[in-house]
Coordinates of C-alpha atoms in Angstrom, one line a residue:
Chain A
M1 CA 197.7 59.7 181.7
A2 CA 196.4 58.9 178.2
F3 CA 198.2 56.4 176.1
H4 CA 199.1 57.3 172.6
R5 CA 198.3 54.5 170.1
T6 CA 200.5 54.4 167.1
L7 CA 199.1 51.3 165.3
K8 CA 196.4 52.1 162.8
V9 CA 194.1 49.7 161.0
R10 CA 193.8 50.4 157.3
E11 CA 190.1 49.6 157.0
N12 CA 190.1 49.2 153.2
L13 CA 192.7 46.4 153.4
C14 CA 191.5 44.6 156.5
K15 CA 189.7 41.3 155.6
S16 CA 188.5 40.6 159.2
C17 CA 190.6 37.4 159.1
T18 CA 191.3 37.2 162.9
H19 CA 195.1 36.7 162.6
C20 CA 196.0 39.9 164.5
M21 CA 193.2 39.3 167.1
K22 CA 194.6 35.8 167.8
R23 CA 198.2 37.0 168.2
C24 CA 197.6 40.1 170.3
P25 CA 199.1 39.3 173.7
T26 CA 196.8 41.6 175.7
G27 CA 193.6 40.7 174.0
A28 CA 193.2 44.3 172.7
I29 CA 191.7 43.5 169.3
R30 CA 188.2 42.8 168.2
I31 CA 186.7 42.3 164.8
D32 CA 183.7 44.5 164.4
R33 CA 181.8 46.1 161.6
G34 CA 184.0 44.5 159.0
H35 CA 187.5 45.2 160.3
A36 CA 189.9 44.9 163.2
Q37 CA 189.5 47.4 166.1
V38 CA 192.2 48.1 168.7
E39 CA 191.1 48.9 172.2
E40 CA 193.4 51.8 173.2
A41 CA 193.6 51.1 176.9
K42 CA 194.8 47.5 176.4
C43 CA 197.1 48.1 173.4
I44 CA 200.8 48.2 174.4
D45 CA 202.1 49.0 170.9
C46 CA 204.2 45.8 170.7
G47 CA 203.4 45.4 167.0
Q48 CA 202.5 41.7 167.1
C49 CA 199.3 42.4 165.1
M50 CA 201.3 44.1 162.3
Q51 CA 203.6 41.1 162.1
A52 CA 200.7 38.7 162.0
C53 CA 198.6 40.5 159.4
P54 CA 198.8 38.8 156.0
H55 CA 197.1 41.7 154.2
H56 CA 199.4 44.6 155.4
A57 CA 196.3 46.2 156.9
I58 CA 198.1 47.5 160.0
A59 CA 200.3 50.5 159.7
V60 CA 202.4 52.6 162.0
E61 CA 202.0 56.3 162.0
Q62 CA 205.1 58.4 161.4
N63 CA 206.2 61.9 160.6
L64 CA 206.6 62.7 156.9
F65 CA 210.2 62.5 155.9
E66 CA 209.9 65.9 154.3
E67 CA 209.3 67.5 157.7
L68 CA 213.0 67.1 158.2
F69 CA 213.6 70.0 155.9
Y70 CA 211.7 72.5 158.0
F71 CA 214.9 72.6 160.1
E72 CA 218.3 74.0 159.5
K73 CA 220.1 71.4 161.6
R74 CA 218.6 68.0 160.9
V75 CA 219.7 65.5 163.6
A76 CA 219.2 61.8 163.3
I77 CA 219.2 59.7 166.5
I78 CA 220.1 56.3 165.0
P79 CA 219.9 53.1 167.0
A80 CA 222.9 50.8 166.4
V81 CA 220.3 48.3 165.1
F82 CA 220.0 50.4 162.0
F83 CA 223.5 49.8 160.8
A84 CA 222.9 46.0 161.3
Q85 CA 220.1 46.2 158.7
F86 CA 222.7 46.1 155.9
D87 CA 224.8 43.2 154.8
D88 CA 228.6 43.4 154.8
Q89 CA 228.9 45.0 151.3
Y90 CA 228.3 48.4 153.1
S91 CA 230.5 49.6 155.9
E92 CA 229.1 51.6 158.9
S93 CA 231.0 54.5 157.4
Q94 CA 229.2 54.2 154.1
I95 CA 225.8 53.9 155.8
C96 CA 226.6 57.0 157.7
Q97 CA 227.6 58.9 154.6
A98 CA 224.3 57.9 153.0
L99 CA 222.4 59.3 156.1
Y100 CA 224.0 62.7 155.4
D101 CA 223.3 62.3 151.7
I102 CA 219.5 61.8 152.3
G103 CA 219.4 65.1 154.2
F104 CA 220.6 64.7 157.8
T105 CA 223.2 67.2 159.0
H106 CA 224.1 65.5 162.3
V107 CA 224.1 61.8 163.3
Y108 CA 224.2 60.6 166.9
P109 CA 224.0 56.9 167.8
A110 CA 221.0 56.4 170.2
E111 CA 223.1 54.2 172.4
L112 CA 225.5 57.1 173.2
G113 CA 222.9 57.8 175.9
I114 CA 224.0 54.7 177.8
D115 CA 227.5 56.0 178.0
I116 CA 226.3 59.4 179.0
T117 CA 224.1 57.9 181.8
R118 CA 227.2 55.9 183.0
L119 CA 229.4 59.0 183.0
Y120 CA 226.9 60.9 185.0
C121 CA 226.5 58.0 187.5
V122 CA 222.7 58.4 187.4
K123 CA 220.9 56.6 190.3
G124 CA 217.8 54.6 189.3
A125 CA 215.3 52.5 191.2
D126 CA 216.4 50.3 194.0
C127 CA 213.4 48.0 194.4
K128 CA 214.8 44.6 193.5
P129 CA 214.6 43.0 191.1
I130 CA 215.0 46.1 189.0
I131 CA 213.1 45.8 185.7
S132 CA 214.7 47.6 182.8
N133 CA 212.6 50.4 181.3
F134 CA 214.4 50.2 178.0
C135 CA 211.6 48.5 176.1
P136 CA 208.5 50.8 176.1
S137 CA 206.1 48.0 175.3
V138 CA 207.2 46.1 178.4
V139 CA 206.9 49.2 180.5
R140 CA 203.3 49.7 179.3
L141 CA 202.5 46.1 179.7
I142 CA 203.6 46.3 183.4
Q143 CA 201.6 49.6 183.9
T144 CA 198.4 48.1 182.5
R145 CA 198.5 44.5 183.6
Y146 CA 201.0 44.1 186.4
P147 CA 200.6 47.4 188.4
S148 CA 202.1 45.9 191.6
L149 CA 205.4 45.6 189.7
V150 CA 205.6 49.3 188.7
P151 CA 207.9 50.2 191.7
H152 CA 210.4 47.7 190.2
I153 CA 210.7 49.5 186.8
G154 CA 214.0 51.4 186.4
L155 CA 213.8 55.1 186.3
K156 CA 216.8 56.2 184.3
T157 CA 215.7 58.1 181.2
T158 CA 215.9 55.9 178.2
P159 CA 219.2 56.1 176.1
S160 CA 217.8 57.6 172.9
H161 CA 216.1 60.4 174.9
V162 CA 219.3 61.1 176.8
T163 CA 221.1 61.3 173.5
A164 CA 218.5 63.7 172.1
L165 CA 218.7 65.9 175.1
F166 CA 222.5 66.0 174.7
A167 CA 222.4 66.8 171.0
R168 CA 219.9 69.6 171.6
L169 CA 222.1 71.2 174.2
E170 CA 225.3 70.7 172.1
L171 CA 223.7 72.2 169.0
E172 CA 222.3 75.1 171.0
D173 CA 218.6 74.4 170.1
K174 CA 218.5 77.0 167.3
G175 CA 216.9 75.6 164.1
V176 CA 217.4 72.1 165.4
G177 CA 215.1 69.3 164.4
I178 CA 215.8 66.0 166.1
F179 CA 214.4 62.8 164.7
Y180 CA 214.5 59.3 166.1
V181 CA 214.7 56.4 163.6
T182 CA 212.6 53.7 165.3
P183 CA 212.6 50.0 164.9
C184 CA 209.2 49.6 166.6
P185 CA 205.9 51.4 167.3
G186 CA 206.5 51.2 171.0
K187 CA 209.2 53.9 170.8
I188 CA 206.8 56.2 168.9
A189 CA 204.2 55.9 171.7
E190 CA 206.9 56.5 174.3
F191 CA 208.0 59.8 172.6
H192 CA 204.4 60.9 172.3
R193 CA 204.0 60.4 176.1
L194 CA 207.3 62.2 176.7
A195 CA 206.0 65.1 174.6
E196 CA 203.5 65.9 177.4
A197 CA 206.4 66.5 179.8
G198 CA 208.6 68.1 177.2
S199 CA 210.3 65.8 174.6
A200 CA 213.7 66.5 173.1
F201 CA 212.4 65.0 169.8
N202 CA 210.8 66.8 166.9
G203 CA 209.6 63.7 165.3
V204 CA 210.0 60.0 164.7
L205 CA 210.8 58.2 161.4
N206 CA 210.1 54.6 160.8
M207 CA 213.2 52.5 160.3
D208 CA 211.9 50.8 157.2
T209 CA 211.3 54.3 155.5
V210 CA 214.8 55.5 156.4
Y211 CA 216.2 52.1 155.3
N212 CA 214.7 52.5 151.9
Q213 CA 216.1 56.0 151.5
V214 CA 219.5 55.0 152.6
S215 CA 219.5 51.9 150.4
T216 CA 218.7 54.0 147.4
S217 CA 221.5 56.4 148.2
L218 CA 223.9 53.6 148.8
A219 CA 223.0 52.0 145.5
K220 CA 223.6 55.2 143.6
N221 CA 226.7 56.3 145.4
K222 CA 228.5 53.0 146.1
R223 CA 231.7 54.1 144.5
K224 CA 231.6 57.7 145.7
F225 CA 231.3 56.8 149.5
A226 CA 234.6 55.7 150.8
K227 CA 234.6 52.3 152.4
E228 CA 236.6 53.6 155.3
D229 CA 237.0 57.3 155.9
G230 CA 239.3 56.9 158.9
A231 CA 236.9 57.8 161.7
M232 CA 233.2 57.6 162.0
S233 CA 231.7 60.9 161.2
F234 CA 229.6 61.0 164.4
P235 CA 230.3 60.6 168.1
V236 CA 231.3 57.1 168.8
M237 CA 229.7 54.9 171.5
T238 CA 231.3 52.0 173.5
G239 CA 231.1 48.4 172.3
S240 CA 229.0 47.4 175.3
A241 CA 226.5 50.3 174.6
A242 CA 226.2 49.3 170.9
T243 CA 224.8 45.9 171.8
W244 CA 222.4 47.2 174.5
A245 CA 219.3 46.7 172.3
L246 CA 220.0 43.0 171.6
S247 CA 218.7 40.3 173.9
N248 CA 221.2 40.0 176.8
G249 CA 222.7 43.3 175.8
E250 CA 222.0 45.0 179.0
L251 CA 223.5 42.3 181.1
A252 CA 227.1 42.7 179.9
G253 CA 229.4 43.7 182.8
R254 CA 226.5 44.0 185.3
K255 CA 227.2 42.9 188.8
G256 CA 224.8 40.6 190.7
R257 CA 222.4 38.1 189.3
S258 CA 220.5 39.0 186.2
L259 CA 218.2 37.5 183.6
A260 CA 217.2 38.5 180.1
I261 CA 213.9 37.5 178.5
D262 CA 212.8 38.3 175.0
E263 CA 209.5 38.0 173.1
I264 CA 206.3 39.4 174.6
H265 CA 204.6 36.2 175.4
H266 CA 207.7 34.9 177.2
V267 CA 207.9 38.2 179.1
M268 CA 204.2 37.9 180.2
E269 CA 204.7 34.3 181.4
F270 CA 207.6 35.5 183.6
L271 CA 205.8 38.7 184.9
E272 CA 202.8 36.5 185.9
F273 CA 205.3 34.4 187.9
L274 CA 207.2 37.4 189.3
E275 CA 203.9 39.0 190.5
E276 CA 203.3 36.1 192.8
N277 CA 207.0 35.5 193.9
E278 CA 208.3 39.0 194.0
D279 CA 210.0 38.6 197.4
E280 CA 211.5 35.2 196.8
S281 CA 213.2 36.0 193.5
N282 CA 217.0 36.1 193.8
I283 CA 217.3 38.2 190.7
D284 CA 218.8 41.7 190.9
F285 CA 218.1 42.9 187.4
L286 CA 215.7 41.9 184.7
E287 CA 216.0 42.8 181.0
L288 CA 212.7 42.3 179.4
K289 CA 212.3 43.0 175.6
A290 CA 209.0 42.6 173.7
C291 CA 210.6 41.6 170.4
A292 CA 212.4 38.3 169.8
E293 CA 216.2 38.8 169.9
G294 CA 215.7 42.3 171.1
C295 CA 215.3 45.4 168.9
V296 CA 216.7 43.6 165.8
G297 CA 213.3 41.8 165.9
G298 CA 211.4 45.1 165.8
I299 CA 208.6 45.1 163.2
L300 CA 210.0 48.1 161.4
T301 CA 213.3 46.5 160.7
A302 CA 214.2 45.2 157.3
R303 CA 216.7 42.3 157.8
N304 CA 216.6 38.8 159.2
R305 CA 217.0 39.4 163.0
F306 CA 219.6 36.8 163.6
L307 CA 221.9 38.1 160.9
A308 CA 221.3 41.7 162.1
S309 CA 222.2 40.6 165.6
E310 CA 225.4 38.9 164.4
R311 CA 226.5 42.0 162.5
L312 CA 225.9 44.3 165.5
R313 CA 227.8 42.0 167.8
Y314 CA 230.7 41.9 165.3
W315 CA 230.7 45.7 164.9
A316 CA 230.8 46.1 168.7
T317 CA 234.0 44.2 168.9
S318 CA 235.7 47.0 166.9
L319 CA 234.3 49.8 169.1
P320 CA 236.2 51.1 172.1
S321 CA 235.6 50.0 175.6
E322 CA 235.8 53.6 176.8
L323 CA 234.8 56.8 175.1
P324 CA 237.6 58.9 173.7
E325 CA 238.7 61.8 176.0
P326 CA 237.4 64.7 173.8
L327 CA 233.9 63.2 173.7
V328 CA 234.0 62.6 177.4
Q329 CA 234.7 66.3 177.9
R330 CA 231.9 67.3 175.5
I331 CA 229.5 65.1 177.6
M332 CA 230.7 66.4 181.0
K333 CA 230.3 70.0 179.8
Q334 CA 226.5 69.4 179.5
K335 CA 226.2 67.6 182.9
D336 CA 224.7 70.4 184.9
A337 CA 222.0 71.1 182.3
M338 CA 221.2 67.4 181.9
M339 CA 221.1 66.1 185.4
D340 CA 217.6 66.9 186.3
K341 CA 216.3 65.2 183.2
M342 CA 218.1 61.9 183.7
T343 CA 215.3 60.1 185.4
T344 CA 211.7 59.7 184.3
P345 CA 208.9 58.6 186.7
I346 CA 206.5 55.8 185.8
H347 CA 202.9 55.5 187.1
E348 CA 200.4 52.7 187.6
V349 CA 197.7 52.5 184.9
S350 CA 195.5 49.5 185.4
A351 CA 193.5 48.4 182.4
I352 CA 192.2 45.0 183.4
A353 CA 189.5 45.7 186.0
L354 CA 185.9 44.9 184.8
D355 CA 184.6 48.0 186.6
D356 CA 185.8 50.8 188.8
D357 CA 183.2 49.8 191.4
I358 CA 184.0 46.5 193.0
G359 CA 180.3 45.6 193.5
V360 CA 179.6 46.1 189.8
A361 CA 182.8 44.3 188.9
L362 CA 181.7 41.3 191.0
Y363 CA 178.3 41.3 189.3
K364 CA 180.0 41.3 185.9
M365 CA 182.4 38.6 186.8
E366 CA 179.6 36.3 187.9
K367 CA 177.9 37.0 184.6
V368 CA 181.1 36.3 182.6
R369 CA 181.3 33.0 184.3
K370 CA 177.8 32.0 183.5
I371 CA 178.1 33.1 179.9
T372 CA 181.4 31.3 179.5
D373 CA 179.7 28.1 180.6
A374 CA 177.1 28.5 177.9
L375 CA 179.7 29.1 175.1
P376 CA 181.3 26.2 173.2
G377 CA 184.9 26.9 174.6
I378 CA 186.7 26.2 171.3
D379 CA 188.0 29.8 170.9
C380 CA 187.3 29.9 167.1
G381 CA 187.3 33.7 167.0
L382 CA 184.4 33.9 164.5
C383 CA 182.4 36.0 166.8
G384 CA 185.0 38.7 166.6
S385 CA 186.5 38.2 170.1
P386 CA 189.7 36.3 170.5
T387 CA 188.4 33.6 172.9
C388 CA 185.1 32.4 174.3
S389 CA 185.9 33.9 177.7
A390 CA 186.8 37.2 176.0
L391 CA 183.4 37.1 174.2
A392 CA 181.7 36.4 177.6
E393 CA 183.5 39.4 179.0
D394 CA 182.4 41.6 176.1
I395 CA 178.8 40.5 176.5
A396 CA 179.0 41.2 180.3
Q397 CA 180.4 44.7 179.4
G398 CA 177.5 45.3 177.0
Q399 CA 179.8 45.4 174.1
A400 CA 178.8 42.2 172.3
S401 CA 175.9 39.8 171.9
I402 CA 175.7 36.1 172.4
R403 CA 174.2 35.9 168.9
Q404 CA 177.7 36.6 167.6
C405 CA 178.6 33.0 168.5
T406 CA 178.5 31.1 165.2
V407 CA 178.7 27.7 166.8
L408 CA 175.7 28.2 169.1
R409 CA 173.7 29.7 166.2
L410 CA 174.4 26.8 163.9
K411 CA 173.5 24.3 166.7
D412 CA 170.3 25.9 167.7
P413 CA 169.2 29.4 166.5
K414 CA 166.3 29.5 168.9
E415 CA 168.4 28.6 171.9
V416 CA 170.7 31.6 171.2
N417 CA 167.7 33.9 171.4
T418 CA 166.7 32.4 174.7
L419 CA 170.2 32.8 176.0
A420 CA 170.3 36.4 174.7
R421 CA 167.1 37.1 176.6
I422 CA 168.6 35.6 179.8
W423 CA 171.6 37.9 179.5
G424 CA 169.3 40.9 179.1
E425 CA 169.8 41.4 175.4
K426 CA 167.1 42.4 173.0
V427 CA 165.6 39.7 170.8
T428 CA 166.3 39.6 167.0
G429 CA 164.3 42.2 165.2
E430 CA 163.8 44.4 168.1
K431 CA 165.3 47.9 168.0
G432 CA 168.8 48.3 169.4
E433 CA 169.8 44.7 168.8
G434 CA 173.5 43.8 169.0
K435 CA 174.6 42.3 165.8
Chain B
M1 CA 181.1 35.5 194.2
Q2 CA 182.5 32.1 195.1
A3 CA 185.2 30.0 193.5
R4 CA 186.4 26.6 194.6
F5 CA 189.7 24.8 193.8
S6 CA 190.7 21.3 194.8
V7 CA 194.2 20.7 196.0
D8 CA 195.9 17.3 195.6
S9 CA 198.3 15.9 198.2
G10 CA 201.9 15.7 197.1
D11 CA 201.5 17.4 193.7
F12 CA 204.0 20.2 194.1
T13 CA 204.0 20.9 190.3
K14 CA 200.6 22.5 190.8
A15 CA 201.6 24.5 193.8
G16 CA 200.3 28.1 193.4
S17 CA 197.7 27.3 190.7
A18 CA 194.8 28.2 193.0
S19 CA 196.5 31.3 194.3
S20 CA 197.3 32.3 190.7
A21 CA 193.6 31.9 189.7
I22 CA 192.4 33.9 192.6
K23 CA 195.0 36.6 191.9
R24 CA 193.7 37.0 188.4
M25 CA 190.1 37.3 189.7
L26 CA 191.1 40.0 192.3
K27 CA 193.0 41.9 189.6
Q28 CA 189.9 41.8 187.3
L29 CA 187.8 43.1 190.2
G30 CA 190.1 46.1 190.5
V31 CA 191.4 45.2 194.0
K32 CA 194.4 47.2 195.0
P33 CA 197.8 45.6 194.1
A34 CA 199.0 45.7 197.8
V35 CA 195.9 43.7 198.9
V36 CA 196.2 41.2 196.0
K37 CA 199.8 40.6 197.0
R38 CA 198.9 39.8 200.7
V39 CA 196.1 37.5 199.6
V40 CA 198.4 35.7 197.2
V41 CA 201.2 35.3 199.7
A42 CA 199.0 34.0 202.5
L43 CA 197.0 31.7 200.2
F44 CA 200.1 30.3 198.6
E45 CA 201.4 29.2 202.0
A46 CA 198.1 27.5 202.8
E47 CA 198.0 25.8 199.4
V48 CA 201.5 24.4 199.9
N49 CA 200.6 23.2 203.4
V50 CA 197.7 21.2 202.0
I51 CA 200.0 19.7 199.3
A52 CA 202.9 19.0 201.7
H53 CA 201.3 18.0 204.9
S54 CA 197.7 16.7 204.3
Y55 CA 195.9 14.0 202.4
G56 CA 194.5 16.7 200.1
G57 CA 191.7 19.2 200.3
F58 CA 190.2 22.3 198.7
I59 CA 190.3 26.1 198.7
Q60 CA 187.2 28.1 198.7
C61 CA 187.2 31.8 197.9
D62 CA 184.3 34.1 198.7
I63 CA 184.5 37.7 197.5
S64 CA 182.2 40.5 198.4
P65 CA 182.6 44.3 197.9
E66 CA 183.8 44.4 201.6
K67 CA 186.1 41.5 202.0
V68 CA 187.8 38.4 200.6
N69 CA 187.2 35.3 202.7
L70 CA 189.3 32.2 202.1
L71 CA 188.5 28.8 203.4
V72 CA 191.2 26.1 203.2
Q73 CA 190.2 22.7 204.3
D74 CA 192.0 19.4 204.1
T75 CA 191.1 15.8 205.0
G76 CA 193.7 15.3 207.7
P77 CA 195.8 14.3 209.6
G78 CA 195.5 17.5 211.6
I79 CA 198.0 19.6 213.6
P80 CA 198.7 18.1 217.1
D81 CA 200.2 21.3 218.6
L82 CA 199.0 24.5 217.0
D83 CA 200.9 26.9 219.1
L84 CA 204.1 25.2 218.1
A85 CA 203.1 25.2 214.5
M86 CA 202.6 29.0 214.7
T87 CA 206.3 29.4 215.7
E88 CA 208.5 30.8 213.0
G89 CA 211.0 28.2 211.8
W90 CA 209.2 25.3 213.4
S91 CA 208.3 22.6 210.8
T92 CA 207.4 19.0 210.5
A93 CA 208.2 18.9 206.8
T94 CA 210.0 15.7 205.6
D95 CA 213.4 16.0 204.1
A96 CA 211.9 15.3 200.7
V97 CA 209.7 18.3 201.0
R98 CA 212.5 20.5 202.3
E99 CA 214.7 19.5 199.3
M100 CA 212.0 21.0 197.1
G101 CA 212.5 24.3 198.8
Y102 CA 209.5 24.2 201.1
G103 CA 209.2 23.4 204.8
A104 CA 211.0 26.5 206.2
G105 CA 208.4 26.7 209.0
M106 CA 207.1 30.1 207.8
G107 CA 203.7 28.9 206.5
L108 CA 201.4 29.7 209.3
P109 CA 203.3 32.7 210.6
N110 CA 203.2 34.2 207.0
M111 CA 199.5 33.6 206.8
K112 CA 199.0 35.4 210.1
K113 CA 201.2 38.3 209.0
N114 CA 199.3 38.9 205.7
A115 CA 195.7 38.1 206.6
D116 CA 193.5 40.7 208.4
S117 CA 192.1 37.8 210.4
L118 CA 193.1 34.1 210.7
Q119 CA 191.2 31.3 212.4
I120 CA 192.5 27.7 212.5
S121 CA 190.6 24.8 213.8
T122 CA 192.5 21.5 214.0
A123 CA 193.4 18.6 216.2
A124 CA 195.5 15.4 215.8
G125 CA 193.6 12.9 213.7
K126 CA 191.1 15.5 212.5
H127 CA 191.0 17.7 209.4
T128 CA 192.5 21.2 209.5
E129 CA 190.4 24.2 208.5
I130 CA 191.9 27.6 208.0
R131 CA 189.8 30.7 207.5
M132 CA 191.4 33.9 206.4
S133 CA 189.8 37.2 205.7
F134 CA 191.1 40.4 204.0
S135 CA 189.3 43.7 204.1
L136 CA 188.7 45.6 200.8
K137 CA 187.4 48.7 202.5
E138 CA 189.2 52.0 202.1
G139 CA 190.8 53.3 205.3
E140 CA 191.1 49.9 206.9
D141 CA 194.1 47.7 206.7
G142 CA 193.3 46.9 203.1
V143 CA 194.5 50.2 201.7
S144 CA 197.9 50.3 200.0

């Protein structure tokens, strides 16, 4: 299964400064030929690089907003986090009116999918501890780096996709364009992967883009949009579903022992531990989210994540604990058509082996070790690899040269050539030389 | 490919560091997750044994395309009755060790369960030497 990478380096803006390379949790970035390069197999679309880049050289692909108007029914699947992007001067109702004003004809909260999954009593994985599959970057991290933990990943189809499937059925599919408004690049990649198996989405719009459009509409129509129009003009969700995307959000009301971890480096630290102590862990359920504070920390969000988290929690207190009966009936009406799509399998995809052949991998590992010993070990990153051991690995893989090590070159240029020769590289001036 | 790790007596904070390092190596070599797991479980038990019961020792790991060989050797005091030590639930661990969550008497039995072969040579007053091996060949026990 091919991964779809959504993060793109804008080469004209990239200054090869190494910030992104140093931050990348999976070591997927190298600086080469004057700009950052992302290795597709290792990238998990967490967006840390975009956050770290001081030159705005990393962008997230998205559908053009105008594509919306190809469709007669223009459906927005909006995560609750979107409403939390605004401060208290705008009510949820006003934000919703602005969404209609910018061109949507239907709005569904993404988290309605959680209530739908509950109503259908969908059975997921039973390999404890169950790891939530809500965060696509975490799922991909486990697939590529912790393949032994794949059987623990929950199988329930993610809420936004459930909502999209429901909307498509309700609106009878004719002229329907369903767009997800995403807080992170991970979700975009997830939908591209879903597309192979039949996605309910027609496109993905970045939350910052929609935020700008909605903000413009709100500024123009502040007086026109009623602060409270009685009811929300879209199907409501329950309070516990609304906070699902926040850190600890999935734990509310859950039976058994559970644990929530946010921020990708923390998640990796824990997965490293879990991999070795799988059987001893007394945890029944694990919520792992790649962004700090959960989806309010997504790189495409606009507002301070702590304030956004607070607003979302506050809003949730005013939402019902159970869905209103007419909505429950609407949901149950689609149950038969939905049931076979309520789970999504997840496969192992290992991306860390040095080679497919263990004999060759052993040879390369030995080489990596010897090269690492020769390198200075200060992880300066000037060579274009994030650490000295990463450079050693790149050299062993034939993708880099020891001459890229600035420290060794400054210390003794001749010695570097000798080392290069030892590692089987061509000497300076010869054809086919590395860099 | 050989790697060697020293294990200090009584330092429980470092328990599992050698097994973690070997786990990372095996993953990089593309060894199947199920085999990696067995190696890690067996080696962790051996590592804790050295920390809890011995005067310290080392772990040596030899990897070939066919198998993983582990040698765990300590500097004493040896196991007086090996048959008894192989019994599930039997333990000589001190209360202090048990309070840390170790000493359940499953160490040697778990090694035996997870390794494809296990050899122990020991005697009271001598050092203990454990050799474990895990097959990496398709079709043999090593396949997930």
